[in-house]
Coordinates of C-alpha atoms and ligand atoms in Angstrom, one line a residue:
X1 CA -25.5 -34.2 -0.1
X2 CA -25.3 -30.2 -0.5
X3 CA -21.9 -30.0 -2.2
X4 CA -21.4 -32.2 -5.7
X5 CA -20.6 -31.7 -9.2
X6 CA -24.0 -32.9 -10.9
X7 CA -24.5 -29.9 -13.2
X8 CA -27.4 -31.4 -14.1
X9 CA -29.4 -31.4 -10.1
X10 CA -27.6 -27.2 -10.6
X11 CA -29.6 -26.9 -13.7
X12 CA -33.0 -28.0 -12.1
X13 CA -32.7 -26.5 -9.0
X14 CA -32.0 -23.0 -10.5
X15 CA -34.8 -23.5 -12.4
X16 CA -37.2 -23.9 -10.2
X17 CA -36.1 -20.8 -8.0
X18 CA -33.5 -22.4 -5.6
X19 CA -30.0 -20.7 -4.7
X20 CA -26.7 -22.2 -6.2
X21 CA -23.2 -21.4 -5.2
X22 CA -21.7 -21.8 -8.6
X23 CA -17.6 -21.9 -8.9
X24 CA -15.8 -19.3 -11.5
X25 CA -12.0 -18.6 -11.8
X26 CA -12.4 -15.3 -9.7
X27 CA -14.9 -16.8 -6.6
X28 CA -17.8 -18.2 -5.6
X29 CA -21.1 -16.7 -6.7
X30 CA -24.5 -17.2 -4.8
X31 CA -26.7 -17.7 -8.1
X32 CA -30.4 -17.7 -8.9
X33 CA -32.3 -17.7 -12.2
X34 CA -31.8 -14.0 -12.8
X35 CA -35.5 -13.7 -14.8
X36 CA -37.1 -14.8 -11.2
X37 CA -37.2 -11.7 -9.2
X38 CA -38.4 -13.7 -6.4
X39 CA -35.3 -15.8 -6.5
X40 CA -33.2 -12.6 -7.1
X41 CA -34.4 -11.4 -3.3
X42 CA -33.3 -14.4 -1.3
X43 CA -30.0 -13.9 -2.6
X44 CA -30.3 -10.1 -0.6
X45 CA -31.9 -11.7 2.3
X46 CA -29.5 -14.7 2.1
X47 CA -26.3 -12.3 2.0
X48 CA -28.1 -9.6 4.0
X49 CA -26.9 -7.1 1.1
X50 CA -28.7 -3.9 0.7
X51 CA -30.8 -4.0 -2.2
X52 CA -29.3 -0.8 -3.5
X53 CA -26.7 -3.3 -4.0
X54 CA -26.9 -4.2 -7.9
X55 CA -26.2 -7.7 -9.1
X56 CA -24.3 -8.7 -12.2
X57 CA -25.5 -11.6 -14.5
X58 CA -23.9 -14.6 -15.7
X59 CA -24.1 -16.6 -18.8
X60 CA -21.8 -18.4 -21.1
X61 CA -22.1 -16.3 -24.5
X62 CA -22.6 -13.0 -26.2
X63 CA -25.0 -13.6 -27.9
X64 CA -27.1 -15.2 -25.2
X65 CA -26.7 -11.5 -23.8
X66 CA -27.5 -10.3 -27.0
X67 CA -31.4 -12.0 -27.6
X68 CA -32.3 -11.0 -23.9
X69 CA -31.7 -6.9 -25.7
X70 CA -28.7 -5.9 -24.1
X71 CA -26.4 -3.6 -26.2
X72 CA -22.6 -3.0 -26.8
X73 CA -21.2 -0.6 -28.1
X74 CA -17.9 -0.8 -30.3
X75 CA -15.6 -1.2 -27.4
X76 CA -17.7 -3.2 -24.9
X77 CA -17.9 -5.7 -27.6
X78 CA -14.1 -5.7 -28.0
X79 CA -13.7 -6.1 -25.1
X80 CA -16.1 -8.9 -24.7
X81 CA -14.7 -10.8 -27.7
X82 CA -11.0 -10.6 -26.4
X83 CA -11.5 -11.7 -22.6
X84 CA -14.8 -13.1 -22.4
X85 CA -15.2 -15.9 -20.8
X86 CA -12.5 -14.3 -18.1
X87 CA -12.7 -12.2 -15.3
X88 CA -14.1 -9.0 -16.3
X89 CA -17.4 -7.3 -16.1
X90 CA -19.3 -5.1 -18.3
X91 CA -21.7 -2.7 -17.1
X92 CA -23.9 -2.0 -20.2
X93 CA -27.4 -0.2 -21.1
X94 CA -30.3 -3.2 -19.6
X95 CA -32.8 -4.5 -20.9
X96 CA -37.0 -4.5 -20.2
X97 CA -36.3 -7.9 -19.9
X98 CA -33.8 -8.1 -17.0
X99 CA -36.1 -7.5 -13.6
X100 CA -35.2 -4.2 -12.0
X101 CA -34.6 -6.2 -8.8
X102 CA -31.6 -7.5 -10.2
X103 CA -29.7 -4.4 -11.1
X104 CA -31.4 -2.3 -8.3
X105 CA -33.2 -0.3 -10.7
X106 CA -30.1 1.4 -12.3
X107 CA -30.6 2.0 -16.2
X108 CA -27.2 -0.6 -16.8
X109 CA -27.1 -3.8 -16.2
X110 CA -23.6 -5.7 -15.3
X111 CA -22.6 -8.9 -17.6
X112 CA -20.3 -11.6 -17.4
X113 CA -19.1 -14.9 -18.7
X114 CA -17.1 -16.8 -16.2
X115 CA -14.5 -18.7 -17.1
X116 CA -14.8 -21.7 -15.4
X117 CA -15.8 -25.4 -17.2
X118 CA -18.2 -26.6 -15.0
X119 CA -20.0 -23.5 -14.5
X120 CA -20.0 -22.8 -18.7
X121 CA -21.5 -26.6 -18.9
X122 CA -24.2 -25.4 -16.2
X123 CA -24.4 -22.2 -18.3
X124 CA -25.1 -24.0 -21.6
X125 CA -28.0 -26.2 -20.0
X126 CA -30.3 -23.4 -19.1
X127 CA -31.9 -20.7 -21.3
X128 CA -31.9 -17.7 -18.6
X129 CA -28.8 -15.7 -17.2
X130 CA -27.9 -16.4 -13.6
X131 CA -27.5 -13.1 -10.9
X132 CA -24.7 -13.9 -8.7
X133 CA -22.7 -12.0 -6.2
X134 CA -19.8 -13.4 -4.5
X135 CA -21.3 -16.3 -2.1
X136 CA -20.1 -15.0 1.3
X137 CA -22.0 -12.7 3.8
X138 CA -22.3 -8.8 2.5
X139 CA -19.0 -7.0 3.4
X140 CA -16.8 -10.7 4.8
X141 CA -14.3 -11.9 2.8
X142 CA -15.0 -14.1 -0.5
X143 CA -15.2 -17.4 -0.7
X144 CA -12.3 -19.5 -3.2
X145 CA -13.5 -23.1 -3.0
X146 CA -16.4 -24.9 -1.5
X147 CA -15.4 -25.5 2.0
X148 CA -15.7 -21.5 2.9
X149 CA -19.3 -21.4 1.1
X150 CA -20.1 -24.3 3.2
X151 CA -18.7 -23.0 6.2
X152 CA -20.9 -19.8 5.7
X153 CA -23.5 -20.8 4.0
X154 CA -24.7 -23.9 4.4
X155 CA -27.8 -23.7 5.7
X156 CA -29.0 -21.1 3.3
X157 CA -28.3 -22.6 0.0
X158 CA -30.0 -25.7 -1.7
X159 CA -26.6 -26.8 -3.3
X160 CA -23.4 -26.3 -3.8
X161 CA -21.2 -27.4 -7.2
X162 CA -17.6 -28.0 -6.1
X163 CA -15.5 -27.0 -9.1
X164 CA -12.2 -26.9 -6.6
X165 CA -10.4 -24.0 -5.9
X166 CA -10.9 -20.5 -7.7
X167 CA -7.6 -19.8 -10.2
X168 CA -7.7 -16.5 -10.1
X169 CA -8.4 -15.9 -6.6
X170 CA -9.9 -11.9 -7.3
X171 CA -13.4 -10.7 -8.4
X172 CA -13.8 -9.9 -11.9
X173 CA -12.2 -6.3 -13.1
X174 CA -15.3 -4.2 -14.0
X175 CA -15.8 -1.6 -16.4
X176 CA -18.8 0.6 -17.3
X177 CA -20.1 1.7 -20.5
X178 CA -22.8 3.2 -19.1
X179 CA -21.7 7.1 -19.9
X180 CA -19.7 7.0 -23.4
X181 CA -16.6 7.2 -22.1
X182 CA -15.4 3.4 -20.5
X183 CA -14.5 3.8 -16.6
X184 CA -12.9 1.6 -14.4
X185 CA -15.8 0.5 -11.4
X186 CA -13.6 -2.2 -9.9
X187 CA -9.9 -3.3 -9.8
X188 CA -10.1 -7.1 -10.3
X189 CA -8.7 -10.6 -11.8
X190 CA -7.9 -9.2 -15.2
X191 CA -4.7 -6.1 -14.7
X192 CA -5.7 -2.8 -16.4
X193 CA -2.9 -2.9 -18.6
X194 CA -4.2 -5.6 -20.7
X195 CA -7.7 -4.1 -21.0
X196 CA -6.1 -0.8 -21.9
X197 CA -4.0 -2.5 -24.7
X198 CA -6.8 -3.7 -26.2
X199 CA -9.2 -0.1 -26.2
X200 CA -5.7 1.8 -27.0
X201 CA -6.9 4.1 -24.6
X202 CA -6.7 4.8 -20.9
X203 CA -9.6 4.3 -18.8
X204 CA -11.7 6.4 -16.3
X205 CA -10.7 5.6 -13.1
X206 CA -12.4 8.7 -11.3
X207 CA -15.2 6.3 -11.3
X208 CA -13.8 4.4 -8.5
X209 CA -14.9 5.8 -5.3
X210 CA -14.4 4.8 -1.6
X211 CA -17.3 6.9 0.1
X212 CA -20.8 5.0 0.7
X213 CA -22.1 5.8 -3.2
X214 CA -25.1 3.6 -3.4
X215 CA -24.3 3.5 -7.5
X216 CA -21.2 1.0 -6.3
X217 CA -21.5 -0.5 -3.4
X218 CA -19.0 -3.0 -3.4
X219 CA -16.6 -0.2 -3.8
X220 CA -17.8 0.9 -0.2
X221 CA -14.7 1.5 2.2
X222 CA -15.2 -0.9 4.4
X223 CA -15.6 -4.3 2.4
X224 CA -13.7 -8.0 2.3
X225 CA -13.7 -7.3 6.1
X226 CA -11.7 -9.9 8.4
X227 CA -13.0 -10.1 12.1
X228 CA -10.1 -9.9 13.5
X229 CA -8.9 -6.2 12.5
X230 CA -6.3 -5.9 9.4
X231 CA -4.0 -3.2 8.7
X232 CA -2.3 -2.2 5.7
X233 CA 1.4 -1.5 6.1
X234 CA 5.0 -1.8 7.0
X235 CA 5.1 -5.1 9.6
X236 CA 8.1 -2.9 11.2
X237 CA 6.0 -0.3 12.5
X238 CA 3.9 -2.3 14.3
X239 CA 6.2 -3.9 16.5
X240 CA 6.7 -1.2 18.5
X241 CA 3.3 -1.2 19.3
X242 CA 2.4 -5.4 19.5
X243 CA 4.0 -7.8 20.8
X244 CA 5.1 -10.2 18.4
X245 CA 2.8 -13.5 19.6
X246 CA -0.4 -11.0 19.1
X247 CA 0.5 -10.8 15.6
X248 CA -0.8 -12.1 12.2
X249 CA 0.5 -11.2 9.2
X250 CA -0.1 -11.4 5.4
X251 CA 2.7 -11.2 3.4
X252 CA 4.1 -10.6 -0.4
X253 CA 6.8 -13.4 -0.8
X254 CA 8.4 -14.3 2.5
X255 CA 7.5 -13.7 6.2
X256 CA 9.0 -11.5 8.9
X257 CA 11.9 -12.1 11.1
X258 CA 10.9 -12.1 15.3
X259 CA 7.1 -13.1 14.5
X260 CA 6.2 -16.8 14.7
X261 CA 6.4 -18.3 11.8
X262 CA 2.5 -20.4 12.3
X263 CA 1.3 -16.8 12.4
X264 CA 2.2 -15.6 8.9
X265 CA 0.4 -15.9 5.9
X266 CA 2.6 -15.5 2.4
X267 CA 1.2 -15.4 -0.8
X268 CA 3.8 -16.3 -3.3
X269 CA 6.8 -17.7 -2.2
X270 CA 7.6 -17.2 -5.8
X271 CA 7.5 -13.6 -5.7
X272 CA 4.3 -14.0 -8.7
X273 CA 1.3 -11.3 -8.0
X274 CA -0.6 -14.1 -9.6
X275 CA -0.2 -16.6 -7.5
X276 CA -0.7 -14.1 -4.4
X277 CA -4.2 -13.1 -5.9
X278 CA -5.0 -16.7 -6.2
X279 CA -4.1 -17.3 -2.7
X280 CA -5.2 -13.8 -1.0
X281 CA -8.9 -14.9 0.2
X282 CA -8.0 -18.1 1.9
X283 CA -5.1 -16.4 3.5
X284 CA -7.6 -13.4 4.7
X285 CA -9.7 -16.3 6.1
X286 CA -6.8 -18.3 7.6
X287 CA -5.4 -15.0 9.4
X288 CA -8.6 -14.6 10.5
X289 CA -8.4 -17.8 12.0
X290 CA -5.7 -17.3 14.6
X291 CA -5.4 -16.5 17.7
X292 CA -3.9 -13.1 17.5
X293 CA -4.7 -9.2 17.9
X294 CA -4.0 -7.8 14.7
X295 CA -3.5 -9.3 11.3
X296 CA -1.2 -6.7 9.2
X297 CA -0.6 -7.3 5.6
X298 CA 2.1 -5.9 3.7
X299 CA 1.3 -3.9 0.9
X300 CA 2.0 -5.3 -2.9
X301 CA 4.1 -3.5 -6.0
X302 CA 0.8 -1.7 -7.6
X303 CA 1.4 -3.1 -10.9
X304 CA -1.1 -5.5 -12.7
X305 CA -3.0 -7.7 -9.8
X306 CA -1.0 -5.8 -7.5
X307 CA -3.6 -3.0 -7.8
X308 CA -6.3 -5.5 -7.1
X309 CA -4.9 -6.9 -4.4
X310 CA -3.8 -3.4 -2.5
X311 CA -7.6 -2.4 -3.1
X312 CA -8.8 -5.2 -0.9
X313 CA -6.3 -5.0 1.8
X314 CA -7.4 -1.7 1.8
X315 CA -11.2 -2.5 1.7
X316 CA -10.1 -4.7 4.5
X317 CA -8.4 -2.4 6.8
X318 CA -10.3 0.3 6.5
X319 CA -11.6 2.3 9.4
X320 CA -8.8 0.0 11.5
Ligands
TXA401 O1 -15.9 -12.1 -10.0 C1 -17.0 -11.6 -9.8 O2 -17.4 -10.6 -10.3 C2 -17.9 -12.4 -8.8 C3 -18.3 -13.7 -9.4 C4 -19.3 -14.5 -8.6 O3 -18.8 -13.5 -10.7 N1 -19.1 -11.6 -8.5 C5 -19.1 -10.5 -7.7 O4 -20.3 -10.0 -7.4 O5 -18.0 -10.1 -7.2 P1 -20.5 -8.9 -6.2 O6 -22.0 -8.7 -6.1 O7 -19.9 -9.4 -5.0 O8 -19.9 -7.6 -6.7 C6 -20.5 -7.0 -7.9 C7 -20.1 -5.6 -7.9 C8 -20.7 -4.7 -6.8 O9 -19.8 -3.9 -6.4 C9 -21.8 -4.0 -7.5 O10 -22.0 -2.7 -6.9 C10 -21.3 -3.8 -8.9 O11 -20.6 -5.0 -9.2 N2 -22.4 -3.7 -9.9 C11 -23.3 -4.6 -10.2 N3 -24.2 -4.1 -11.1 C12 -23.8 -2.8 -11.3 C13 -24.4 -1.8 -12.1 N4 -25.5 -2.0 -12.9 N5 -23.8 -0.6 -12.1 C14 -22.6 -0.4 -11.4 N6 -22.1 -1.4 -10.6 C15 -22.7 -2.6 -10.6
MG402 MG1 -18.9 -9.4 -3.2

């Protein structure tokens, strides 16, 4: 059987060089033993990612991170101490002993400690961090539980660890400490505000880009792509262009009036941007899933996930 909880079969097999999809709270990572740079390529190959395409590593401490000679400064580390494990990244100085493969030759190195129990018992068994990107095909929407990594996946990884759906629902928030001055790389599953409250400062967010800068990649325009093409906007407008049995849509906290109801996605009938993070993916997925012309999502109140989720619909829609 591919999918299963034994954390201990996870342990062996990413010993030994074999591809994982591990659950966190944000998504589904495709992980290999980060110190085998051999490993580290099937995930590219696997995901058909371009290996400009830097990976971040997982364990499930700081000072795990620490011994293998990576660095944090002051606020990195306060950072880390108040919401690691959560969904956040760092982006810090690497180390000689972190293969080149793994973060694409750049002189920083991205960190995490996902926040998830399964995957910190599977953390705590093996001594080596694990590189994991999100475990769906490069630039397709990510995967929340096991079913969609199976769906995708399955013949490409040697196991899968079902830890059930992903609470969050968004990809980690990452920030860079590569320069002196902490900047915002990635809008994720932990909202600005609270990361700001704990530097007492604003970040950098002329760091996130949307041209085709090999230094991010995921921030590429086009990302989190549906097949079916998505558009970012007010449902209204497109009516005059669709008829209404061609239309998907995505939206905030209760659907539109003259579309069919089986055609609309919401994501938080209790009007919680939480809940619509946790719930965005599978909805992108399900959307994708009908048999319509266009999927529109409405946009969110860009506040706290809000922001997040606006990114990816954007991500999603763009060039559409
Ligand atoms: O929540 C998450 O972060 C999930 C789970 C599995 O941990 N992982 C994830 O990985 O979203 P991925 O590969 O899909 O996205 C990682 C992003 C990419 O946009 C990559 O460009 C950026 O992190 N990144 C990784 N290493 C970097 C580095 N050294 N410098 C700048 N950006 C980096
Ligand atoms: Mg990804």
């Amino acid at each position: 059987m591919k999918v299963g909880s034994n954390i201990n079969l996870a342990a062996q097999l990413l010993a030994q060089g074999k591809l994982v999809a591990i659950p966190t709270e944000t998504v589904y990572g495709l992980a290999a033993n980060a110190f085998n740079a051999n490993a580290v390529a099937h995930i590219y190959t696997v995901k058909k990612r371009p290996q400009f395409n830097p990976l971040i590593i997982h364990s499930n401490t700081i000072e795990k991170f620490i011994n293998w000679g990576i660095t944090f400064n002051k606020d990195a580390l306060k950072l880390a101490e108040a919401f690691m494990p959560g969904p956040i990244t760092l982006v810090l100085p690497t180390s000689e002993n972190i293969p080149q493969i793994v973060n694409a030759g750049h002189s920083a190195v991205a960190i995490r400690i996902p926040n998830h129990p399964l995957t910190l018992e599977l953390l705590a068994l093996i001594d080596f961090p694990v590189a994991a990107p999100s475990a769906n095909p490069s630039g397709y929407v990510s995967p929340t539980n096991a079913q969609h990594v199976l769906n995708q996946l399955e013949n490409e990884v040697d196991y899968i660890l079902d830890g059930g759906p992903c609470n969050v629902g968004l990809e980690s928030t990452i920030i860079s400490f590569a320069d002196p001055t902490p900047k915002l790389l990635r809008y994720g599953g932990l909202a600005i505000e609270l990361i700001e409250n704990v530097l007492h400062k604003k970040l950098d967010k002329g760091a996130i880009i949307n041209n085709d800068d090999p230094m991010a990649p995921g921030m590429l325009s086009k990302h989190y792509a549906t097949k079916t093409p998505l558009v970012l906007g007010q449902i209204s407008n497109y009516l005059k262009i669709y008829n209404p049995k061609d239309i998907g849509t995505i939206c905030f906290n209760k659907p539109f009036d003259i579309i069919p109801e089986n055609q609309q996605l919401v994501l938080a009938p209790d009007g919680s941007l939480e809940t619509a993070a946790t719930n965005l993916f599978a909805a992108m997925r399900m959307a994708d899933n009908l048999n319509v012309k266009i999927i529109i999502a409405e946009p969110l109140p860009n506040q706290g996930l809000g922001l997040a989720i606006n990114d990816r619909l954007k991500r999603a829609s763009a060039g559409n």
